[in-house]
PDB file of C-alpha atoms in Angstrom:
ATOM      1  CA  MET A   1     -21.274 -39.205  34.801  1.00  0.00           C
ATOM      2  CA  ALA A   2     -24.132 -37.253  33.217  1.00  0.00           C
ATOM      3  CA  VAL A   3     -23.472 -33.730  31.812  1.00  0.00           C
ATOM      4  CA  THR A   4     -25.234 -30.899  33.178  1.00  0.00           C
ATOM      5  CA  LEU A   5     -27.480 -28.640  30.799  1.00  0.00           C
ATOM      6  CA  LYS A   6     -29.141 -26.071  32.204  1.00  0.00           C
ATOM      7  CA  ALA A   7     -33.212 -25.275  31.127  1.00  0.00           C
ATOM      8  CA  GLU A   8     -35.781 -23.203  31.162  1.00  0.00           C
ATOM      9  CA  LYS A   9     -39.685 -23.778  31.808  1.00  0.00           C
ATOM     10  CA  ARG A  10     -41.661 -23.069  28.793  1.00  0.00           C
ATOM     11  CA  GLU A  11     -45.367 -22.311  29.708  1.00  0.00           C
ATOM     12  CA  ASP A  12     -46.109 -19.823  26.867  1.00  0.00           C
ATOM     13  CA  LEU A  13     -46.626 -22.209  24.047  1.00  0.00           C
ATOM     14  CA  LYS A  14     -47.747 -19.659  21.353  1.00  0.00           C
ATOM     15  CA  LYS A  15     -46.021 -19.526  18.039  1.00  0.00           C
ATOM     16  CA  SER A  16     -44.984 -15.952  18.904  1.00  0.00           C
ATOM     17  CA  HIS A  17     -43.344 -16.703  22.132  1.00  0.00           C
ATOM     18  CA  THR A  18     -41.575 -19.679  20.463  1.00  0.00           C
ATOM     19  CA  ARG A  19     -39.903 -17.928  17.886  1.00  0.00           C
ATOM     20  CA  LEU A  20     -38.824 -15.474  20.101  1.00  0.00           C
ATOM     21  CA  ILE A  21     -37.146 -18.219  22.006  1.00  0.00           C
ATOM     22  CA  ARG A  22     -35.513 -19.228  18.857  1.00  0.00           C
ATOM     23  CA  GLN A  23     -34.392 -15.605  18.333  1.00  0.00           C
ATOM     24  CA  GLN A  24     -32.735 -15.665  21.791  1.00  0.00           C
ATOM     25  CA  GLY A  25     -30.607 -18.703  21.034  1.00  0.00           C
ATOM     26  CA  LEU A  26     -32.549 -21.057  23.001  1.00  0.00           C
ATOM     27  CA  VAL A  27     -34.526 -24.218  21.417  1.00  0.00           C
ATOM     28  CA  PRO A  28     -38.265 -25.264  22.396  1.00  0.00           C
ATOM     29  CA  ALA A  29     -37.828 -28.983  23.798  1.00  0.00           C
ATOM     30  CA  VAL A  30     -40.146 -31.213  25.892  1.00  0.00           C
ATOM     31  CA  VAL A  31     -39.132 -33.690  28.523  1.00  0.00           C
ATOM     32  CA  TYR A  32     -41.279 -37.098  28.685  1.00  0.00           C
ATOM     33  CA  GLY A  33     -40.590 -40.758  29.793  1.00  0.00           C
ATOM     34  CA  LYS A  34     -42.513 -43.565  31.273  1.00  0.00           C
ATOM     35  CA  GLY A  35     -44.737 -42.559  34.299  1.00  0.00           C
ATOM     36  CA  LYS A  36     -43.720 -38.970  34.041  1.00  0.00           C
ATOM     37  CA  GLU A  37     -46.179 -35.988  32.885  1.00  0.00           C
ATOM     38  CA  PRO A  38     -44.473 -34.468  29.718  1.00  0.00           C
ATOM     39  CA  LYS A  39     -42.830 -30.955  30.538  1.00  0.00           C
ATOM     40  CA  THR A  40     -41.912 -28.303  28.205  1.00  0.00           C
ATOM     41  CA  VAL A  41     -38.903 -26.690  28.280  1.00  0.00           C
ATOM     42  CA  ALA A  42     -36.086 -24.428  26.472  1.00  0.00           C
ATOM     43  CA  VAL A  43     -32.483 -24.999  26.186  1.00  0.00           C
ATOM     44  CA  ASN A  44     -29.492 -23.206  24.896  1.00  0.00           C
ATOM     45  CA  SER A  45     -28.939 -24.469  21.542  1.00  0.00           C
ATOM     46  CA  ILE A  46     -25.155 -24.096  21.188  1.00  0.00           C
ATOM     47  CA  GLU A  47     -24.861 -25.832  24.673  1.00  0.00           C
ATOM     48  CA  LEU A  48     -26.998 -28.896  23.711  1.00  0.00           C
ATOM     49  CA  LEU A  49     -24.992 -29.238  20.391  1.00  0.00           C
ATOM     50  CA  LYS A  50     -21.849 -28.919  21.884  1.00  0.00           C
ATOM     51  CA  THR A  51     -22.633 -31.549  24.744  1.00  0.00           C
ATOM     52  CA  VAL A  52     -23.880 -34.027  21.570  1.00  0.00           C
ATOM     53  CA  ARG A  53     -20.605 -33.397  19.898  1.00  0.00           C
ATOM     54  CA  ASP A  54     -18.674 -33.954  22.571  1.00  0.00           C
ATOM     55  CA  GLU A  55     -19.913 -36.612  24.364  1.00  0.00           C
ATOM     56  CA  GLY A  56     -22.105 -38.343  21.868  1.00  0.00           C
ATOM     57  CA  ARG A  57     -25.813 -39.263  20.661  1.00  0.00           C
ATOM     58  CA  ASN A  58     -26.362 -41.461  23.524  1.00  0.00           C
ATOM     59  CA  ALA A  59     -25.112 -39.065  26.465  1.00  0.00           C
ATOM     60  CA  ILE A  60     -26.835 -38.943  29.827  1.00  0.00           C
ATOM     61  CA  ILE A  61     -27.770 -35.448  30.295  1.00  0.00           C
ATOM     62  CA  SER A  62     -28.701 -34.403  33.906  1.00  0.00           C
ATOM     63  CA  LEU A  63     -31.315 -31.184  32.765  1.00  0.00           C
ATOM     64  CA  SER A  64     -31.509 -28.850  35.433  1.00  0.00           C
ATOM     65  CA  VAL A  65     -35.026 -26.938  35.647  1.00  0.00           C
ATOM     66  CA  ASP A  66     -35.259 -24.522  38.297  1.00  0.00           C
ATOM     67  CA  GLY A  67     -33.279 -26.216  40.870  1.00  0.00           C
ATOM     68  CA  ASP A  68     -34.613 -29.551  39.772  1.00  0.00           C
ATOM     69  CA  SER A  69     -32.551 -32.074  37.956  1.00  0.00           C
ATOM     70  CA  VAL A  70     -33.602 -35.131  35.909  1.00  0.00           C
ATOM     71  CA  ASP A  71     -31.168 -37.545  33.868  1.00  0.00           C
ATOM     72  CA  VAL A  72     -32.382 -37.463  30.281  1.00  0.00           C
ATOM     73  CA  MET A  73     -31.089 -38.871  26.825  1.00  0.00           C
ATOM     74  CA  LEU A  74     -31.707 -36.771  23.764  1.00  0.00           C
ATOM     75  CA  HIS A  75     -34.574 -38.753  21.818  1.00  0.00           C
ATOM     76  CA  ASP A  76     -34.975 -36.876  18.825  1.00  0.00           C
ATOM     77  CA  TYR A  77     -34.350 -33.443  17.480  1.00  0.00           C
ATOM     78  CA  GLN A  78     -35.481 -31.393  14.347  1.00  0.00           C
ATOM     79  CA  VAL A  79     -33.444 -29.210  12.183  1.00  0.00           C
ATOM     80  CA  GLU A  80     -34.641 -26.422   9.743  1.00  0.00           C
ATOM     81  CA  PRO A  81     -32.822 -27.490   6.396  1.00  0.00           C
ATOM     82  CA  LEU A  82     -32.769 -24.032   4.743  1.00  0.00           C
ATOM     83  CA  ARG A  83     -30.723 -22.679   7.371  1.00  0.00           C
ATOM     84  CA  ASP A  84     -29.518 -25.703   9.213  1.00  0.00           C
ATOM     85  CA  GLU A  85     -30.670 -24.874  12.578  1.00  0.00           C
ATOM     86  CA  LEU A  86     -31.602 -26.853  15.633  1.00  0.00           C
ATOM     87  CA  ILE A  87     -35.559 -25.929  16.122  1.00  0.00           C
ATOM     88  CA  HIS A  88     -36.814 -28.422  18.547  1.00  0.00           C
ATOM     89  CA  ALA A  89     -35.594 -31.344  20.855  1.00  0.00           C
ATOM     90  CA  ASP A  90     -37.080 -34.124  22.733  1.00  0.00           C
ATOM     91  CA  PHE A  91     -35.561 -35.684  25.968  1.00  0.00           C
ATOM     92  CA  TYR A  92     -36.508 -39.204  27.243  1.00  0.00           C
ATOM     93  CA  ALA A  93     -36.287 -39.024  31.089  1.00  0.00           C
ATOM     94  CA  VAL A  94     -34.294 -42.225  31.873  1.00  0.00           C
ATOM     95  CA  ASN A  95     -34.181 -44.458  34.906  1.00  0.00           C
ATOM     96  CA  MET A  96     -30.392 -45.510  35.568  1.00  0.00           C
ATOM     97  CA  SER A  97     -31.434 -48.830  36.972  1.00  0.00           C
ATOM     98  CA  GLN A  98     -33.199 -50.035  33.996  1.00  0.00           C
ATOM     99  CA  GLU A  99     -31.773 -51.087  30.576  1.00  0.00           C
ATOM    100  CA  ILE A 100     -32.932 -49.467  27.638  1.00  0.00           C
ATOM    101  CA  ASP A 101     -32.545 -50.414  23.953  1.00  0.00           C
ATOM    102  CA  VAL A 102     -30.618 -47.870  21.716  1.00  0.00           C
ATOM    103  CA  GLU A 103     -28.413 -47.305  18.778  1.00  0.00           C
ATOM    104  CA  VAL A 104     -24.569 -47.085  18.926  1.00  0.00           C
ATOM    105  CA  PRO A 105     -22.623 -45.816  16.302  1.00  0.00           C
ATOM    106  CA  ILE A 106     -19.815 -48.301  14.649  1.00  0.00           C
ATOM    107  CA  HIS A 107     -15.936 -47.292  14.081  1.00  0.00           C
ATOM    108  CA  LEU A 108     -14.046 -49.048  11.969  1.00  0.00           C
ATOM    109  CA  GLU A 109     -10.394 -49.019  13.333  1.00  0.00           C
ATOM    110  CA  GLY A 110      -7.126 -50.079  10.898  1.00  0.00           C
ATOM    111  CA  GLU A 111      -6.926 -50.307   7.287  1.00  0.00           C
ATOM    112  CA  ALA A 112      -7.882 -53.591   5.975  1.00  0.00           C
ATOM    113  CA  GLN A 113      -5.503 -55.793   4.251  1.00  0.00           C
ATOM    114  CA  GLY A 114      -8.143 -56.574   1.481  1.00  0.00           C
ATOM    115  CA  SER A 115      -8.098 -52.919   0.893  1.00  0.00           C
ATOM    116  CA  LYS A 116      -4.485 -52.621   0.294  1.00  0.00           C
ATOM    117  CA  ASP A 117      -4.519 -55.547  -2.032  1.00  0.00           C
ATOM    118  CA  GLY A 118      -7.179 -53.719  -4.092  1.00  0.00           C
ATOM    119  CA  GLY A 119     -10.688 -54.706  -2.755  1.00  0.00           C
ATOM    120  CA  VAL A 120     -13.399 -52.866  -2.257  1.00  0.00           C
ATOM    121  CA  LEU A 121     -14.358 -51.774   1.745  1.00  0.00           C
ATOM    122  CA  GLN A 122     -18.028 -51.700   1.949  1.00  0.00           C
ATOM    123  CA  GLN A 123     -19.777 -51.088   5.316  1.00  0.00           C
ATOM    124  CA  PRO A 124     -23.464 -51.813   5.087  1.00  0.00           C
ATOM    125  CA  LEU A 125     -23.884 -51.281   8.864  1.00  0.00           C
ATOM    126  CA  TYR A 126     -22.633 -48.147  10.620  1.00  0.00           C
ATOM    127  CA  ASN A 127     -25.128 -48.444  14.243  1.00  0.00           C
ATOM    128  CA  LEU A 128     -25.338 -51.212  16.234  1.00  0.00           C
ATOM    129  CA  ALA A 129     -28.625 -52.309  18.391  1.00  0.00           C
ATOM    130  CA  VAL A 130     -27.567 -52.784  21.851  1.00  0.00           C
ATOM    131  CA  ARG A 131     -29.589 -53.070  25.322  1.00  0.00           C
ATOM    132  CA  ALA A 132     -27.951 -51.290  28.536  1.00  0.00           C
ATOM    133  CA  LYS A 133     -28.466 -49.699  31.665  1.00  0.00           C
ATOM    134  CA  PRO A 134     -28.163 -45.443  30.751  1.00  0.00           C
ATOM    135  CA  GLY A 135     -24.988 -45.239  32.327  1.00  0.00           C
ATOM    136  CA  ASN A 136     -23.128 -48.329  30.823  1.00  0.00           C
ATOM    137  CA  ILE A 137     -24.050 -47.523  27.265  1.00  0.00           C
ATOM    138  CA  PRO A 138     -20.722 -47.259  25.027  1.00  0.00           C
ATOM    139  CA  GLU A 139     -20.159 -44.189  23.046  1.00  0.00           C
ATOM    140  CA  GLU A 140     -19.119 -46.208  20.172  1.00  0.00           C
ATOM    141  CA  ILE A 141     -18.260 -49.925  19.163  1.00  0.00           C
ATOM    142  CA  VAL A 142     -14.727 -50.449  17.757  1.00  0.00           C
ATOM    143  CA  VAL A 143     -14.464 -53.054  14.700  1.00  0.00           C
ATOM    144  CA  ASP A 144     -10.684 -53.842  13.665  1.00  0.00           C
ATOM    145  CA  VAL A 145     -10.721 -54.359  10.466  1.00  0.00           C
ATOM    146  CA  ALA A 146      -6.633 -54.726   9.716  1.00  0.00           C
ATOM    147  CA  ASN A 147      -6.672 -58.284   9.103  1.00  0.00           C
ATOM    148  CA  LEU A 148      -9.997 -58.476   6.888  1.00  0.00           C
ATOM    149  CA  GLN A 149      -8.755 -60.126   3.490  1.00  0.00           C
ATOM    150  CA  VAL A 150     -10.285 -59.781  -0.012  1.00  0.00           C
ATOM    151  CA  GLY A 151     -13.769 -61.725  -0.009  1.00  0.00           C
ATOM    152  CA  GLU A 152     -13.907 -61.847   3.881  1.00  0.00           C
ATOM    153  CA  SER A 153     -16.436 -60.097   6.047  1.00  0.00           C
ATOM    154  CA  ILE A 154     -17.304 -59.351   9.801  1.00  0.00           C
ATOM    155  CA  THR A 155     -20.873 -59.988  10.983  1.00  0.00           C
ATOM    156  CA  VAL A 156     -22.413 -59.163  14.227  1.00  0.00           C
ATOM    157  CA  SER A 157     -21.793 -62.952  15.387  1.00  0.00           C
ATOM    158  CA  ASP A 158     -18.018 -61.909  15.326  1.00  0.00           C
ATOM    159  CA  LEU A 159     -18.484 -59.206  17.978  1.00  0.00           C
ATOM    160  CA  SER A 160     -17.724 -59.784  21.643  1.00  0.00           C
ATOM    161  CA  ALA A 161     -19.709 -57.433  23.964  1.00  0.00           C
ATOM    162  CA  ASN A 162     -18.397 -57.005  27.843  1.00  0.00           C
ATOM    163  CA  GLY A 163     -20.737 -57.466  30.442  1.00  0.00           C
ATOM    164  CA  ASP A 164     -21.880 -53.901  30.844  1.00  0.00           C
ATOM    165  CA  TYR A 165     -23.957 -53.958  27.720  1.00  0.00           C
ATOM    166  CA  GLU A 166     -25.910 -56.669  25.406  1.00  0.00           C
ATOM    167  CA  ILE A 167     -25.965 -56.526  21.524  1.00  0.00           C
ATOM    168  CA  THR A 168     -29.515 -57.182  20.584  1.00  0.00           C
ATOM    169  CA  GLU A 169     -28.563 -56.804  16.372  1.00  0.00           C
ATOM    170  CA  ASP A 170     -29.347 -59.812  14.405  1.00  0.00           C
ATOM    171  CA  GLU A 171     -26.344 -62.069  14.528  1.00  0.00           C
ATOM    172  CA  GLY A 172     -25.888 -62.955  10.782  1.00  0.00           C
ATOM    173  CA  THR A 173     -25.963 -58.629   9.871  1.00  0.00           C
ATOM    174  CA  THR A 174     -23.089 -57.800   8.042  1.00  0.00           C
ATOM    175  CA  ILE A 175     -21.321 -55.048   9.525  1.00  0.00           C
ATOM    176  CA  VAL A 176     -18.199 -54.717   6.747  1.00  0.00           C
ATOM    177  CA  SER A 177     -16.884 -56.341   3.903  1.00  0.00           C
ATOM    178  CA  ILE A 178     -14.079 -56.322   1.284  1.00  0.00           C
ATOM    179  CA  LEU A 179     -15.126 -57.062  -2.314  1.00  0.00           C
ATOM    180  CA  THR A 180     -13.176 -57.890  -5.569  1.00  0.00           C
ATOM    181  CA  PRO A 181     -12.285 -55.033  -7.397  1.00  0.00           C
ATOM    182  CA  ASP A 182     -14.779 -56.296 -10.299  1.00  0.00           C
ATOM    183  CA  SER A 183     -17.711 -56.804  -8.018  1.00  0.00           C
ATOM    184  CA  GLY A 184     -19.402 -53.601  -8.720  1.00  0.00           C
ATOM    185  CA  THR A 185     -18.694 -53.728 -12.427  1.00  0.00           C
ATOM    186  CA  VAL A 186     -20.508 -56.992 -12.752  1.00  0.00           C
ATOM    187  CA  GLU A 187     -23.400 -56.089 -10.823  1.00  0.00           C
ATOM    188  CA  GLU A 188     -23.840 -52.939 -12.936  1.00  0.00           C
ATOM    189  CA  GLU A 189     -23.909 -54.876 -15.962  1.00  0.00           C
ATOM    190  CA  THR A 190     -25.971 -57.386 -14.567  1.00  0.00           C
ATOM    191  CA  ASP A 191     -28.622 -54.609 -14.100  1.00  0.00           C
ATOM    192  CA  GLU A 192     -28.361 -53.532 -17.636  1.00  0.00           C
ATOM    193  CA  GLU A 193     -28.802 -56.686 -19.200  1.00  0.00           C
ATOM    194  CA  GLN A 194     -31.997 -56.955 -16.895  1.00  0.00           C
ATOM    195  CA  THR A 195     -33.015 -53.220 -18.047  1.00  0.00           C
ATOM    196  CA  GLU A 196     -32.649 -53.505 -22.005  1.00  0.00           C
ATOM    197  CA  PRO A 197     -35.323 -55.944 -22.486  1.00  0.00           C
ATOM    198  CA  GLU A 198     -37.902 -54.120 -20.935  1.00  0.00           C
ATOM    199  CA  LEU A 199     -36.984 -51.364 -22.765  1.00  0.00           C
ATOM    200  CA  VAL A 200     -37.088 -52.964 -25.836  1.00  0.00           C
ATOM    201  CA  ASP A 201     -40.717 -54.418 -24.856  1.00  0.00           C
ATOM    202  CA  ALA A 202     -41.866 -50.709 -23.896  1.00  0.00           C
ATOM    203  CA  GLU A 203     -41.019 -49.564 -27.370  1.00  0.00           C
ATOM    204  CA  LYS A 204     -42.772 -52.520 -29.252  1.00  0.00           C
ATOM    205  CA  ASN A 205     -45.753 -52.101 -27.258  1.00  0.00           C
ATOM    206  CA  GLU A 206     -45.938 -48.061 -28.306  1.00  0.00           C
ATOM    207  CA  GLU A 207     -45.357 -48.984 -32.328  1.00  0.00           C
ATOM    208  CA  GLU A 208     -48.335 -51.923 -31.774  1.00  0.00           C
ATOM    209  CA  GLU A 209     -50.781 -49.247 -30.334  1.00  0.00           C
TER     210      GLU A 209
END
């Protein structure tokens, strides 16, 4: 079910008016999509952030503009780094009957047995590429790691998708693994061994010059 978010038409695109919009707690935004003319709007910053926090990044939003509604997804947004304020948003108008490609966050569930035994848990993949109709996009992909032992890993091929969406991520991609406690130390020592000769050669070249 789509979450409703009110928007105002934004016809004055001058920088002075854009600053005024932000001072009023609104975020300038653009709505676009396949076969649709881009439309400039403004939405309430707090309401947009609350919607994303409560419903997830892939939430379907029913954007209401002067009585007309369009189903959209938040495609991108910009944040002012110094003040950490939302300054612009891009909404993509979706067709609820057509599949789209999105990334869904991965949530690890349980405490891995390998971690209890002293192993080091690593998670190289945090988002999973899936294809689904907008209304069937999962909020997150849950991966149970409770039985994962030291030296074992879970790859994309180990996951099973239901009939509502298709996993398009490469099957061989590792999601999570449990390394032996000394794995990190071995890698660090190897890096140092490879780096030292380069430093010696550099010093030697300086002496020769």
